[in-house]
Amino acid sequence: MGAMIDFSQPADVVAPQLLGAVIRRGPVALRLTEVEAYLGTADPASHAYKGPSPRCRTMFGPPAHLYVYASYGIHRAGNLVCSPEGTAGGVLMRAGEVMDGVDVVRARRGERPEDAGLARGPGNVGACLGLSLEDDGAALSLAPDARSPEFALHAPTHRVEWVRGRRIGITKNAEAPLRFWIPGDPTVTSPRTRRTAVS
């Protein structure tokens, strides 16, 4: 497996490193293809912008944990907490490719999209991983050989090309180029062509 990801770094540094990483929960494994960085109290779009609250206190906790919240009161979206403890930051998992457990994922989704659409969008990523609000604060296992029954993250095995652009689905600080994705990957949400940088 690739080098370990240092989650004590700011979210906009960690985010592109997560592209191509695989997050596994039990039988389901997703290769992350699209993420968004949220920069805590420096970012008006972040849940942590106004400081700690019961909803977002996990974002101020130790890094390499999950921050799970209810999106639109229906979906469960998952973020990977970054930055040193006490400094909020997180990377939203926006899209991924199902690498393992496709039958489990299809049962959880309750509908029949094409394979590329199974984990397209934050709510669908949450559904694929079976996220619930009880998972808020769960630790990530970062050991390369982890076989955790909960959440294990495996860093990319090789360098991944990525692009960045404005975040979508938000109104505050939307112009910030804090959305990162793998160009040309069919699992990524639209728009897929706006870019401001290439690695």
mmCIF file with all atom_site columns, C-alpha atoms in Angstrom:
data_model
loop_
_atom_site.group_PDB
_atom_site.id
_atom_site.type_symbol
_atom_site.label_atom_id
_atom_site.label_alt_id
_atom_site.label_comp_id
_atom_site.label_asym_id
_atom_site.label_entity_id
_atom_site.label_seq_id
_atom_site.pdbx_PDB_ins_code
_atom_site.Cartn_x
_atom_site.Cartn_y
_atom_site.Cartn_z
_atom_site.occupancy
_atom_site.B_iso_or_equiv
_atom_site.pdbx_formal_charge
_atom_site.auth_seq_id
_atom_site.auth_comp_id
_atom_site.auth_asym_id
_atom_site.auth_atom_id
_atom_site.pdbx_PDB_model_num
ATOM 1   C CA . MET A 1 1   ? 0.000   0.000  0.000   1.00 0.00 ? 1   MET A CA 1
ATOM 2   C CA . GLY A 1 2   ? 0.985   3.633  -0.360  1.00 0.00 ? 2   GLY A CA 1
ATOM 3   C CA . ALA A 1 3   ? 2.402   5.976  2.244   1.00 0.00 ? 3   ALA A CA 1
ATOM 4   C CA . MET A 1 4   ? 0.314   6.784  5.283   1.00 0.00 ? 4   MET A CA 1
ATOM 5   C CA . ILE A 1 5   ? -1.848  9.908  5.079   1.00 0.00 ? 5   ILE A CA 1
ATOM 6   C CA . ASP A 1 6   ? -1.157  12.466 7.803   1.00 0.00 ? 6   ASP A CA 1
ATOM 7   C CA . PHE A 1 7   ? -4.587  13.604 8.982   1.00 0.00 ? 7   PHE A CA 1
ATOM 8   C CA . SER A 1 8   ? -3.058  16.249 11.244  1.00 0.00 ? 8   SER A CA 1
ATOM 9   C CA . GLN A 1 9   ? -2.587  18.421 8.151   1.00 0.00 ? 9   GLN A CA 1
ATOM 10  C CA . PRO A 1 10  ? -5.256  20.931 6.995   1.00 0.00 ? 10  PRO A CA 1
ATOM 11  C CA . ALA A 1 11  ? -8.192  19.543 5.047   1.00 0.00 ? 11  ALA A CA 1
ATOM 12  C CA . ASP A 1 12  ? -7.153  21.130 1.740   1.00 0.00 ? 12  ASP A CA 1
ATOM 13  C CA . VAL A 1 13  ? -3.790  19.345 2.019   1.00 0.00 ? 13  VAL A CA 1
ATOM 14  C CA . VAL A 1 14  ? -5.287  15.993 3.002   1.00 0.00 ? 14  VAL A CA 1
ATOM 15  C CA . ALA A 1 15  ? -8.133  16.042 0.448   1.00 0.00 ? 15  ALA A CA 1
ATOM 16  C CA . PRO A 1 16  ? -6.154  15.347 -2.748  1.00 0.00 ? 16  PRO A CA 1
ATOM 17  C CA . GLN A 1 17  ? -4.134  12.670 -0.939  1.00 0.00 ? 17  GLN A CA 1
ATOM 18  C CA . LEU A 1 18  ? -7.393  10.793 -0.319  1.00 0.00 ? 18  LEU A CA 1
ATOM 19  C CA . LEU A 1 19  ? -8.202  10.413 -4.016  1.00 0.00 ? 19  LEU A CA 1
ATOM 20  C CA . GLY A 1 20  ? -7.617  6.802  -4.927  1.00 0.00 ? 20  GLY A CA 1
ATOM 21  C CA . ALA A 1 21  ? -7.618  5.747  -1.269  1.00 0.00 ? 21  ALA A CA 1
ATOM 22  C CA . VAL A 1 22  ? -9.913  2.884  -0.282  1.00 0.00 ? 22  VAL A CA 1
ATOM 23  C CA . ILE A 1 23  ? -12.205 3.096  2.723   1.00 0.00 ? 23  ILE A CA 1
ATOM 24  C CA . ARG A 1 24  ? -13.540 -0.221 3.941   1.00 0.00 ? 24  ARG A CA 1
ATOM 25  C CA . ARG A 1 25  ? -16.284 -1.068 6.372   1.00 0.00 ? 25  ARG A CA 1
ATOM 26  C CA . GLY A 1 26  ? -16.869 -4.770 6.775   1.00 0.00 ? 26  GLY A CA 1
ATOM 27  C CA . PRO A 1 27  ? -17.601 -6.300 3.353   1.00 0.00 ? 27  PRO A CA 1
ATOM 28  C CA . VAL A 1 28  ? -17.854 -2.946 1.536   1.00 0.00 ? 28  VAL A CA 1
ATOM 29  C CA . ALA A 1 29  ? -14.867 -1.105 0.089   1.00 0.00 ? 29  ALA A CA 1
ATOM 30  C CA . LEU A 1 30  ? -15.000 2.214  -1.792  1.00 0.00 ? 30  LEU A CA 1
ATOM 31  C CA . ARG A 1 31  ? -12.195 3.844  -3.751  1.00 0.00 ? 31  ARG A CA 1
ATOM 32  C CA . LEU A 1 32  ? -12.587 7.586  -3.219  1.00 0.00 ? 32  LEU A CA 1
ATOM 33  C CA . THR A 1 33  ? -12.831 9.528  -6.485  1.00 0.00 ? 33  THR A CA 1
ATOM 34  C CA . GLU A 1 34  ? -14.190 12.901 -5.313  1.00 0.00 ? 34  GLU A CA 1
ATOM 35  C CA . VAL A 1 35  ? -13.862 14.831 -2.059  1.00 0.00 ? 35  VAL A CA 1
ATOM 36  C CA . GLU A 1 36  ? -14.382 18.344 -0.697  1.00 0.00 ? 36  GLU A CA 1
ATOM 37  C CA . ALA A 1 37  ? -12.307 20.134 1.941   1.00 0.00 ? 37  ALA A CA 1
ATOM 38  C CA . TYR A 1 38  ? -13.894 22.183 4.737   1.00 0.00 ? 38  TYR A CA 1
ATOM 39  C CA . LEU A 1 39  ? -11.576 24.442 6.725   1.00 0.00 ? 39  LEU A CA 1
ATOM 40  C CA . GLY A 1 40  ? -13.321 24.807 10.071  1.00 0.00 ? 40  GLY A CA 1
ATOM 41  C CA . THR A 1 41  ? -13.545 28.262 11.619  1.00 0.00 ? 41  THR A CA 1
ATOM 42  C CA . ALA A 1 42  ? -11.851 29.808 8.562   1.00 0.00 ? 42  ALA A CA 1
ATOM 43  C CA . ASP A 1 43  ? -14.534 28.524 6.177   1.00 0.00 ? 43  ASP A CA 1
ATOM 44  C CA . PRO A 1 44  ? -18.095 29.977 6.200   1.00 0.00 ? 44  PRO A CA 1
ATOM 45  C CA . ALA A 1 45  ? -19.369 26.791 4.519   1.00 0.00 ? 45  ALA A CA 1
ATOM 46  C CA . SER A 1 46  ? -18.103 24.553 7.327   1.00 0.00 ? 46  SER A CA 1
ATOM 47  C CA . HIS A 1 47  ? -20.368 23.314 10.104  1.00 0.00 ? 47  HIS A CA 1
ATOM 48  C CA . ALA A 1 48  ? -17.534 24.309 12.449  1.00 0.00 ? 48  ALA A CA 1
ATOM 49  C CA . TYR A 1 49  ? -17.348 27.930 11.261  1.00 0.00 ? 49  TYR A CA 1
ATOM 50  C CA . LYS A 1 50  ? -18.942 29.350 14.421  1.00 0.00 ? 50  LYS A CA 1
ATOM 51  C CA . GLY A 1 51  ? -16.969 27.145 16.755  1.00 0.00 ? 51  GLY A CA 1
ATOM 52  C CA . PRO A 1 52  ? -17.743 23.910 18.625  1.00 0.00 ? 52  PRO A CA 1
ATOM 53  C CA . SER A 1 53  ? -21.361 22.843 18.965  1.00 0.00 ? 53  SER A CA 1
ATOM 54  C CA . PRO A 1 54  ? -23.080 19.565 19.828  1.00 0.00 ? 54  PRO A CA 1
ATOM 55  C CA . ARG A 1 55  ? -23.517 18.909 16.104  1.00 0.00 ? 55  ARG A CA 1
ATOM 56  C CA . CYS A 1 56  ? -19.936 19.484 14.990  1.00 0.00 ? 56  CYS A CA 1
ATOM 57  C CA . ARG A 1 57  ? -17.810 18.829 18.070  1.00 0.00 ? 57  ARG A CA 1
ATOM 58  C CA . THR A 1 58  ? -16.267 15.784 16.374  1.00 0.00 ? 58  THR A CA 1
ATOM 59  C CA . MET A 1 59  ? -14.581 18.124 13.881  1.00 0.00 ? 59  MET A CA 1
ATOM 60  C CA . PHE A 1 60  ? -12.627 19.666 16.783  1.00 0.00 ? 60  PHE A CA 1
ATOM 61  C CA . GLY A 1 61  ? -11.605 16.284 18.131  1.00 0.00 ? 61  GLY A CA 1
ATOM 62  C CA . PRO A 1 62  ? -8.637  14.130 17.187  1.00 0.00 ? 62  PRO A CA 1
ATOM 63  C CA . PRO A 1 63  ? -7.915  13.658 13.468  1.00 0.00 ? 63  PRO A CA 1
ATOM 64  C CA . ALA A 1 64  ? -8.513  10.411 11.562  1.00 0.00 ? 64  ALA A CA 1
ATOM 65  C CA . HIS A 1 65  ? -12.056 10.055 12.885  1.00 0.00 ? 65  HIS A CA 1
ATOM 66  C CA . LEU A 1 66  ? -15.420 10.176 11.139  1.00 0.00 ? 66  LEU A CA 1
ATOM 67  C CA . TYR A 1 67  ? -17.759 13.149 11.339  1.00 0.00 ? 67  TYR A CA 1
ATOM 68  C CA . VAL A 1 68  ? -21.221 11.962 10.291  1.00 0.00 ? 68  VAL A CA 1
ATOM 69  C CA . TYR A 1 69  ? -24.211 14.271 9.952   1.00 0.00 ? 69  TYR A CA 1
ATOM 70  C CA . ALA A 1 70  ? -27.741 14.239 8.570   1.00 0.00 ? 70  ALA A CA 1
ATOM 71  C CA . SER A 1 71  ? -27.983 15.920 5.175   1.00 0.00 ? 71  SER A CA 1
ATOM 72  C CA . TYR A 1 72  ? -31.407 17.369 4.331   1.00 0.00 ? 72  TYR A CA 1
ATOM 73  C CA . GLY A 1 73  ? -32.740 15.324 7.234   1.00 0.00 ? 73  GLY A CA 1
ATOM 74  C CA . ILE A 1 74  ? -32.576 12.154 5.141   1.00 0.00 ? 74  ILE A CA 1
ATOM 75  C CA . HIS A 1 75  ? -29.074 11.178 4.070   1.00 0.00 ? 75  HIS A CA 1
ATOM 76  C CA . ARG A 1 76  ? -26.020 10.450 6.190   1.00 0.00 ? 76  ARG A CA 1
ATOM 77  C CA . ALA A 1 77  ? -22.873 12.142 4.918   1.00 0.00 ? 77  ALA A CA 1
ATOM 78  C CA . GLY A 1 78  ? -19.389 11.224 6.083   1.00 0.00 ? 78  GLY A CA 1
ATOM 79  C CA . ASN A 1 79  ? -16.347 13.429 6.584   1.00 0.00 ? 79  ASN A CA 1
ATOM 80  C CA . LEU A 1 80  ? -12.817 12.458 7.560   1.00 0.00 ? 80  LEU A CA 1
ATOM 81  C CA . VAL A 1 81  ? -11.587 14.769 10.337  1.00 0.00 ? 81  VAL A CA 1
ATOM 82  C CA . CYS A 1 82  ? -8.295  16.571 9.680   1.00 0.00 ? 82  CYS A CA 1
ATOM 83  C CA . SER A 1 83  ? -6.023  19.109 11.424  1.00 0.00 ? 83  SER A CA 1
ATOM 84  C CA . PRO A 1 84  ? -4.601  18.881 14.957  1.00 0.00 ? 84  PRO A CA 1
ATOM 85  C CA . GLU A 1 85  ? -7.017  18.254 17.807  1.00 0.00 ? 85  GLU A CA 1
ATOM 86  C CA . GLY A 1 86  ? -8.753  21.505 18.728  1.00 0.00 ? 86  GLY A CA 1
ATOM 87  C CA . THR A 1 87  ? -8.537  22.880 15.171  1.00 0.00 ? 87  THR A CA 1
ATOM 88  C CA . ALA A 1 88  ? -11.551 21.874 13.110  1.00 0.00 ? 88  ALA A CA 1
ATOM 89  C CA . GLY A 1 89  ? -11.281 20.549 9.579   1.00 0.00 ? 89  GLY A CA 1
ATOM 90  C CA . GLY A 1 90  ? -12.795 17.801 7.517   1.00 0.00 ? 90  GLY A CA 1
ATOM 91  C CA . VAL A 1 91  ? -12.909 16.176 4.099   1.00 0.00 ? 91  VAL A CA 1
ATOM 92  C CA . LEU A 1 92  ? -16.345 15.265 2.784   1.00 0.00 ? 92  LEU A CA 1
ATOM 93  C CA . MET A 1 93  ? -16.490 11.981 0.864   1.00 0.00 ? 93  MET A CA 1
ATOM 94  C CA . ARG A 1 94  ? -18.434 13.005 -2.253  1.00 0.00 ? 94  ARG A CA 1
ATOM 95  C CA . ALA A 1 95  ? -18.105 9.994  -4.550  1.00 0.00 ? 95  ALA A CA 1
ATOM 96  C CA . GLY A 1 96  ? -16.398 6.657  -4.952  1.00 0.00 ? 96  GLY A CA 1
ATOM 97  C CA . GLU A 1 97  ? -16.137 3.424  -6.875  1.00 0.00 ? 97  GLU A CA 1
ATOM 98  C CA . VAL A 1 98  ? -17.451 0.263  -5.213  1.00 0.00 ? 98  VAL A CA 1
ATOM 99  C CA . MET A 1 99  ? -14.500 -2.119 -5.131  1.00 0.00 ? 99  MET A CA 1
ATOM 100 C CA . ASP A 1 100 ? -15.970 -4.826 -2.922  1.00 0.00 ? 100 ASP A CA 1
ATOM 101 C CA . GLY A 1 101 ? -19.372 -5.737 -1.505  1.00 0.00 ? 101 GLY A CA 1
ATOM 102 C CA . VAL A 1 102 ? -21.467 -4.605 -4.478  1.00 0.00 ? 102 VAL A CA 1
ATOM 103 C CA . ASP A 1 103 ? -24.344 -6.902 -3.503  1.00 0.00 ? 103 ASP A CA 1
ATOM 104 C CA . VAL A 1 104 ? -24.446 -5.374 -0.009  1.00 0.00 ? 104 VAL A CA 1
ATOM 105 C CA . VAL A 1 105 ? -24.330 -1.890 -1.524  1.00 0.00 ? 105 VAL A CA 1
ATOM 106 C CA . ARG A 1 106 ? -27.203 -2.601 -3.909  1.00 0.00 ? 106 ARG A CA 1
ATOM 107 C CA . ALA A 1 107 ? -29.309 -3.914 -1.031  1.00 0.00 ? 107 ALA A CA 1
ATOM 108 C CA . ARG A 1 108 ? -28.597 -0.763 0.980   1.00 0.00 ? 108 ARG A CA 1
ATOM 109 C CA . ARG A 1 109 ? -29.330 1.583  -1.895  1.00 0.00 ? 109 ARG A CA 1
ATOM 110 C CA . GLY A 1 110 ? -32.732 0.026  -2.528  1.00 0.00 ? 110 GLY A CA 1
ATOM 111 C CA . GLU A 1 111 ? -32.603 1.034  -6.193  1.00 0.00 ? 111 GLU A CA 1
ATOM 112 C CA . ARG A 1 112 ? -30.775 -0.045 -9.305  1.00 0.00 ? 112 ARG A CA 1
ATOM 113 C CA . PRO A 1 113 ? -28.431 2.613  -10.643 1.00 0.00 ? 113 PRO A CA 1
ATOM 114 C CA . GLU A 1 114 ? -25.569 1.618  -12.909 1.00 0.00 ? 114 GLU A CA 1
ATOM 115 C CA . ASP A 1 115 ? -22.383 0.607  -11.119 1.00 0.00 ? 115 ASP A CA 1
ATOM 116 C CA . ALA A 1 116 ? -20.796 4.024  -11.657 1.00 0.00 ? 116 ALA A CA 1
ATOM 117 C CA . GLY A 1 117 ? -23.706 5.698  -9.838  1.00 0.00 ? 117 GLY A CA 1
ATOM 118 C CA . LEU A 1 118 ? -23.812 3.526  -6.734  1.00 0.00 ? 118 LEU A CA 1
ATOM 119 C CA . ALA A 1 119 ? -21.618 5.852  -4.659  1.00 0.00 ? 119 ALA A CA 1
ATOM 120 C CA . ARG A 1 120 ? -22.045 9.104  -6.599  1.00 0.00 ? 120 ARG A CA 1
ATOM 121 C CA . GLY A 1 121 ? -22.948 11.898 -4.188  1.00 0.00 ? 121 GLY A CA 1
ATOM 122 C CA . PRO A 1 122 ? -22.309 12.228 -0.418  1.00 0.00 ? 122 PRO A CA 1
ATOM 123 C CA . GLY A 1 123 ? -25.625 10.669 0.603   1.00 0.00 ? 123 GLY A CA 1
ATOM 124 C CA . ASN A 1 124 ? -25.007 7.656  -1.606  1.00 0.00 ? 124 ASN A CA 1
ATOM 125 C CA . VAL A 1 125 ? -21.493 7.236  -0.211  1.00 0.00 ? 125 VAL A CA 1
ATOM 126 C CA . GLY A 1 126 ? -23.065 7.217  3.248   1.00 0.00 ? 126 GLY A CA 1
ATOM 127 C CA . ALA A 1 127 ? -25.666 4.658  2.172   1.00 0.00 ? 127 ALA A CA 1
ATOM 128 C CA . CYS A 1 128 ? -23.027 2.403  0.615   1.00 0.00 ? 128 CYS A CA 1
ATOM 129 C CA . LEU A 1 129 ? -21.004 2.405  3.842   1.00 0.00 ? 129 LEU A CA 1
ATOM 130 C CA . GLY A 1 130 ? -24.124 1.988  5.966   1.00 0.00 ? 130 GLY A CA 1
ATOM 131 C CA . LEU A 1 131 ? -23.401 5.199  7.884   1.00 0.00 ? 131 LEU A CA 1
ATOM 132 C CA . SER A 1 132 ? -25.601 6.247  10.790  1.00 0.00 ? 132 SER A CA 1
ATOM 133 C CA . LEU A 1 133 ? -25.392 9.098  13.271  1.00 0.00 ? 133 LEU A CA 1
ATOM 134 C CA . GLU A 1 134 ? -24.058 6.569  15.788  1.00 0.00 ? 134 GLU A CA 1
ATOM 135 C CA . ASP A 1 135 ? -20.904 6.346  13.641  1.00 0.00 ? 135 ASP A CA 1
ATOM 136 C CA . ASP A 1 136 ? -20.060 9.985  14.380  1.00 0.00 ? 136 ASP A CA 1
ATOM 137 C CA . GLY A 1 137 ? -16.683 9.999  16.125  1.00 0.00 ? 137 GLY A CA 1
ATOM 138 C CA . ALA A 1 138 ? -15.660 6.513  14.987  1.00 0.00 ? 138 ALA A CA 1
ATOM 139 C CA . ALA A 1 139 ? -11.914 6.078  14.550  1.00 0.00 ? 139 ALA A CA 1
ATOM 140 C CA . LEU A 1 140 ? -10.283 5.190  11.247  1.00 0.00 ? 140 LEU A CA 1
ATOM 141 C CA . SER A 1 141 ? -7.804  2.337  11.195  1.00 0.00 ? 141 SER A CA 1
ATOM 142 C CA . LEU A 1 142 ? -4.852  3.497  9.068   1.00 0.00 ? 142 LEU A CA 1
ATOM 143 C CA . ALA A 1 143 ? -2.736  0.331  9.234   1.00 0.00 ? 143 ALA A CA 1
ATOM 144 C CA . PRO A 1 144 ? -2.007  -0.862 5.688   1.00 0.00 ? 144 PRO A CA 1
ATOM 145 C CA . ASP A 1 145 ? -3.038  -4.439 6.540   1.00 0.00 ? 145 ASP A CA 1
ATOM 146 C CA . ALA A 1 146 ? -6.112  -3.457 8.553   1.00 0.00 ? 146 ALA A CA 1
ATOM 147 C CA . ARG A 1 147 ? -9.082  -5.814 8.460   1.00 0.00 ? 147 ARG A CA 1
ATOM 148 C CA . SER A 1 148 ? -11.174 -3.785 10.859  1.00 0.00 ? 148 SER A CA 1
ATOM 149 C CA . PRO A 1 149 ? -14.862 -4.679 11.142  1.00 0.00 ? 149 PRO A CA 1
ATOM 150 C CA . GLU A 1 150 ? -15.511 -0.948 11.265  1.00 0.00 ? 150 GLU A CA 1
ATOM 151 C CA . PHE A 1 151 ? -13.601 1.678  9.258   1.00 0.00 ? 151 PHE A CA 1
ATOM 152 C CA . ALA A 1 152 ? -10.207 1.086  7.674   1.00 0.00 ? 152 ALA A CA 1
ATOM 153 C CA . LEU A 1 153 ? -8.511  3.444  5.241   1.00 0.00 ? 153 LEU A CA 1
ATOM 154 C CA . HIS A 1 154 ? -5.887  2.270  2.776   1.00 0.00 ? 154 HIS A CA 1
ATOM 155 C CA . ALA A 1 155 ? -3.787  4.979  1.119   1.00 0.00 ? 155 ALA A CA 1
ATOM 156 C CA . PRO A 1 156 ? -3.432  4.970  -2.686  1.00 0.00 ? 156 PRO A CA 1
ATOM 157 C CA . THR A 1 157 ? -0.876  2.515  -4.027  1.00 0.00 ? 157 THR A CA 1
ATOM 158 C CA . HIS A 1 158 ? 0.369   4.964  -6.652  1.00 0.00 ? 158 HIS A CA 1
ATOM 159 C CA . ARG A 1 159 ? 0.271   8.645  -7.562  1.00 0.00 ? 159 ARG A CA 1
ATOM 160 C CA . VAL A 1 160 ? -3.209  9.720  -8.714  1.00 0.00 ? 160 VAL A CA 1
ATOM 161 C CA . GLU A 1 161 ? -3.847  12.572 -11.140 1.00 0.00 ? 161 GLU A CA 1
ATOM 162 C CA . TRP A 1 162 ? -6.406  15.025 -9.777  1.00 0.00 ? 162 TRP A CA 1
ATOM 163 C CA . VAL A 1 163 ? -8.041  18.332 -10.511 1.00 0.00 ? 163 VAL A CA 1
ATOM 164 C CA . ARG A 1 164 ? -9.731  20.879 -8.304  1.00 0.00 ? 164 ARG A CA 1
ATOM 165 C CA . GLY A 1 165 ? -12.542 23.376 -8.630  1.00 0.00 ? 165 GLY A CA 1
ATOM 166 C CA . ARG A 1 166 ? -15.335 25.101 -6.763  1.00 0.00 ? 166 ARG A CA 1
ATOM 167 C CA . ARG A 1 167 ? -17.480 23.164 -4.325  1.00 0.00 ? 167 ARG A CA 1
ATOM 168 C CA . ILE A 1 168 ? -21.037 22.326 -5.316  1.00 0.00 ? 168 ILE A CA 1
ATOM 169 C CA . GLY A 1 169 ? -24.343 22.080 -3.491  1.00 0.00 ? 169 GLY A CA 1
ATOM 170 C CA . ILE A 1 170 ? -23.531 24.935 -1.090  1.00 0.00 ? 170 ILE A CA 1
ATOM 171 C CA . THR A 1 171 ? -24.140 28.690 -1.058  1.00 0.00 ? 171 THR A CA 1
ATOM 172 C CA . LYS A 1 172 ? -21.478 30.010 1.351   1.00 0.00 ? 172 LYS A CA 1
ATOM 173 C CA . ASN A 1 173 ? -17.888 30.330 0.150   1.00 0.00 ? 173 ASN A CA 1
ATOM 174 C CA . ALA A 1 174 ? -18.872 28.284 -2.891  1.00 0.00 ? 174 ALA A CA 1
ATOM 175 C CA . GLU A 1 175 ? -16.196 29.818 -5.109  1.00 0.00 ? 175 GLU A CA 1
ATOM 176 C CA . ALA A 1 176 ? -13.352 28.400 -3.038  1.00 0.00 ? 176 ALA A CA 1
ATOM 177 C CA . PRO A 1 177 ? -11.509 25.744 -5.123  1.00 0.00 ? 177 PRO A CA 1
ATOM 178 C CA . LEU A 1 178 ? -11.857 23.071 -2.454  1.00 0.00 ? 178 LEU A CA 1
ATOM 179 C CA . ARG A 1 179 ? -13.457 20.263 -4.452  1.00 0.00 ? 179 ARG A CA 1
ATOM 180 C CA . PHE A 1 180 ? -11.006 17.630 -5.696  1.00 0.00 ? 180 PHE A CA 1
ATOM 181 C CA . TRP A 1 181 ? -11.671 14.775 -8.098  1.00 0.00 ? 181 TRP A CA 1
ATOM 182 C CA . ILE A 1 182 ? -10.102 12.242 -10.439 1.00 0.00 ? 182 ILE A CA 1
ATOM 183 C CA . PRO A 1 183 ? -10.583 13.564 -13.990 1.00 0.00 ? 183 PRO A CA 1
ATOM 184 C CA . GLY A 1 184 ? -12.541 11.379 -16.362 1.00 0.00 ? 184 GLY A CA 1
ATOM 185 C CA . ASP A 1 185 ? -13.781 9.024  -13.631 1.00 0.00 ? 185 ASP A CA 1
ATOM 186 C CA . PRO A 1 186 ? -17.434 8.104  -14.296 1.00 0.00 ? 186 PRO A CA 1
ATOM 187 C CA . THR A 1 187 ? -18.308 7.929  -10.610 1.00 0.00 ? 187 THR A CA 1
ATOM 188 C CA . VAL A 1 188 ? -17.658 11.654 -10.067 1.00 0.00 ? 188 VAL A CA 1
ATOM 189 C CA . THR A 1 189 ? -20.625 14.010 -9.727  1.00 0.00 ? 189 THR A CA 1
ATOM 190 C CA . SER A 1 190 ? -21.284 16.754 -12.275 1.00 0.00 ? 190 SER A CA 1
ATOM 191 C CA . PRO A 1 191 ? -19.820 19.137 -13.272 1.00 0.00 ? 191 PRO A CA 1
ATOM 192 C CA . ARG A 1 192 ? -16.674 17.147 -14.067 1.00 0.00 ? 192 ARG A CA 1
ATOM 193 C CA . THR A 1 193 ? -14.889 19.555 -16.389 1.00 0.00 ? 193 THR A CA 1
ATOM 194 C CA . ARG A 1 194 ? -14.371 22.783 -14.410 1.00 0.00 ? 194 ARG A CA 1
ATOM 195 C CA . ARG A 1 195 ? -10.868 22.797 -13.045 1.00 0.00 ? 195 ARG A CA 1
ATOM 196 C CA . THR A 1 196 ? -8.384  25.257 -11.623 1.00 0.00 ? 196 THR A CA 1
ATOM 197 C CA . ALA A 1 197 ? -5.351  23.042 -11.113 1.00 0.00 ? 197 ALA A CA 1
ATOM 198 C CA . VAL A 1 198 ? -3.948  19.684 -12.117 1.00 0.00 ? 198 VAL A CA 1
ATOM 199 C CA . SER A 1 199 ? -1.573  17.547 -10.113 1.00 0.00 ? 199 SER A CA 1
#
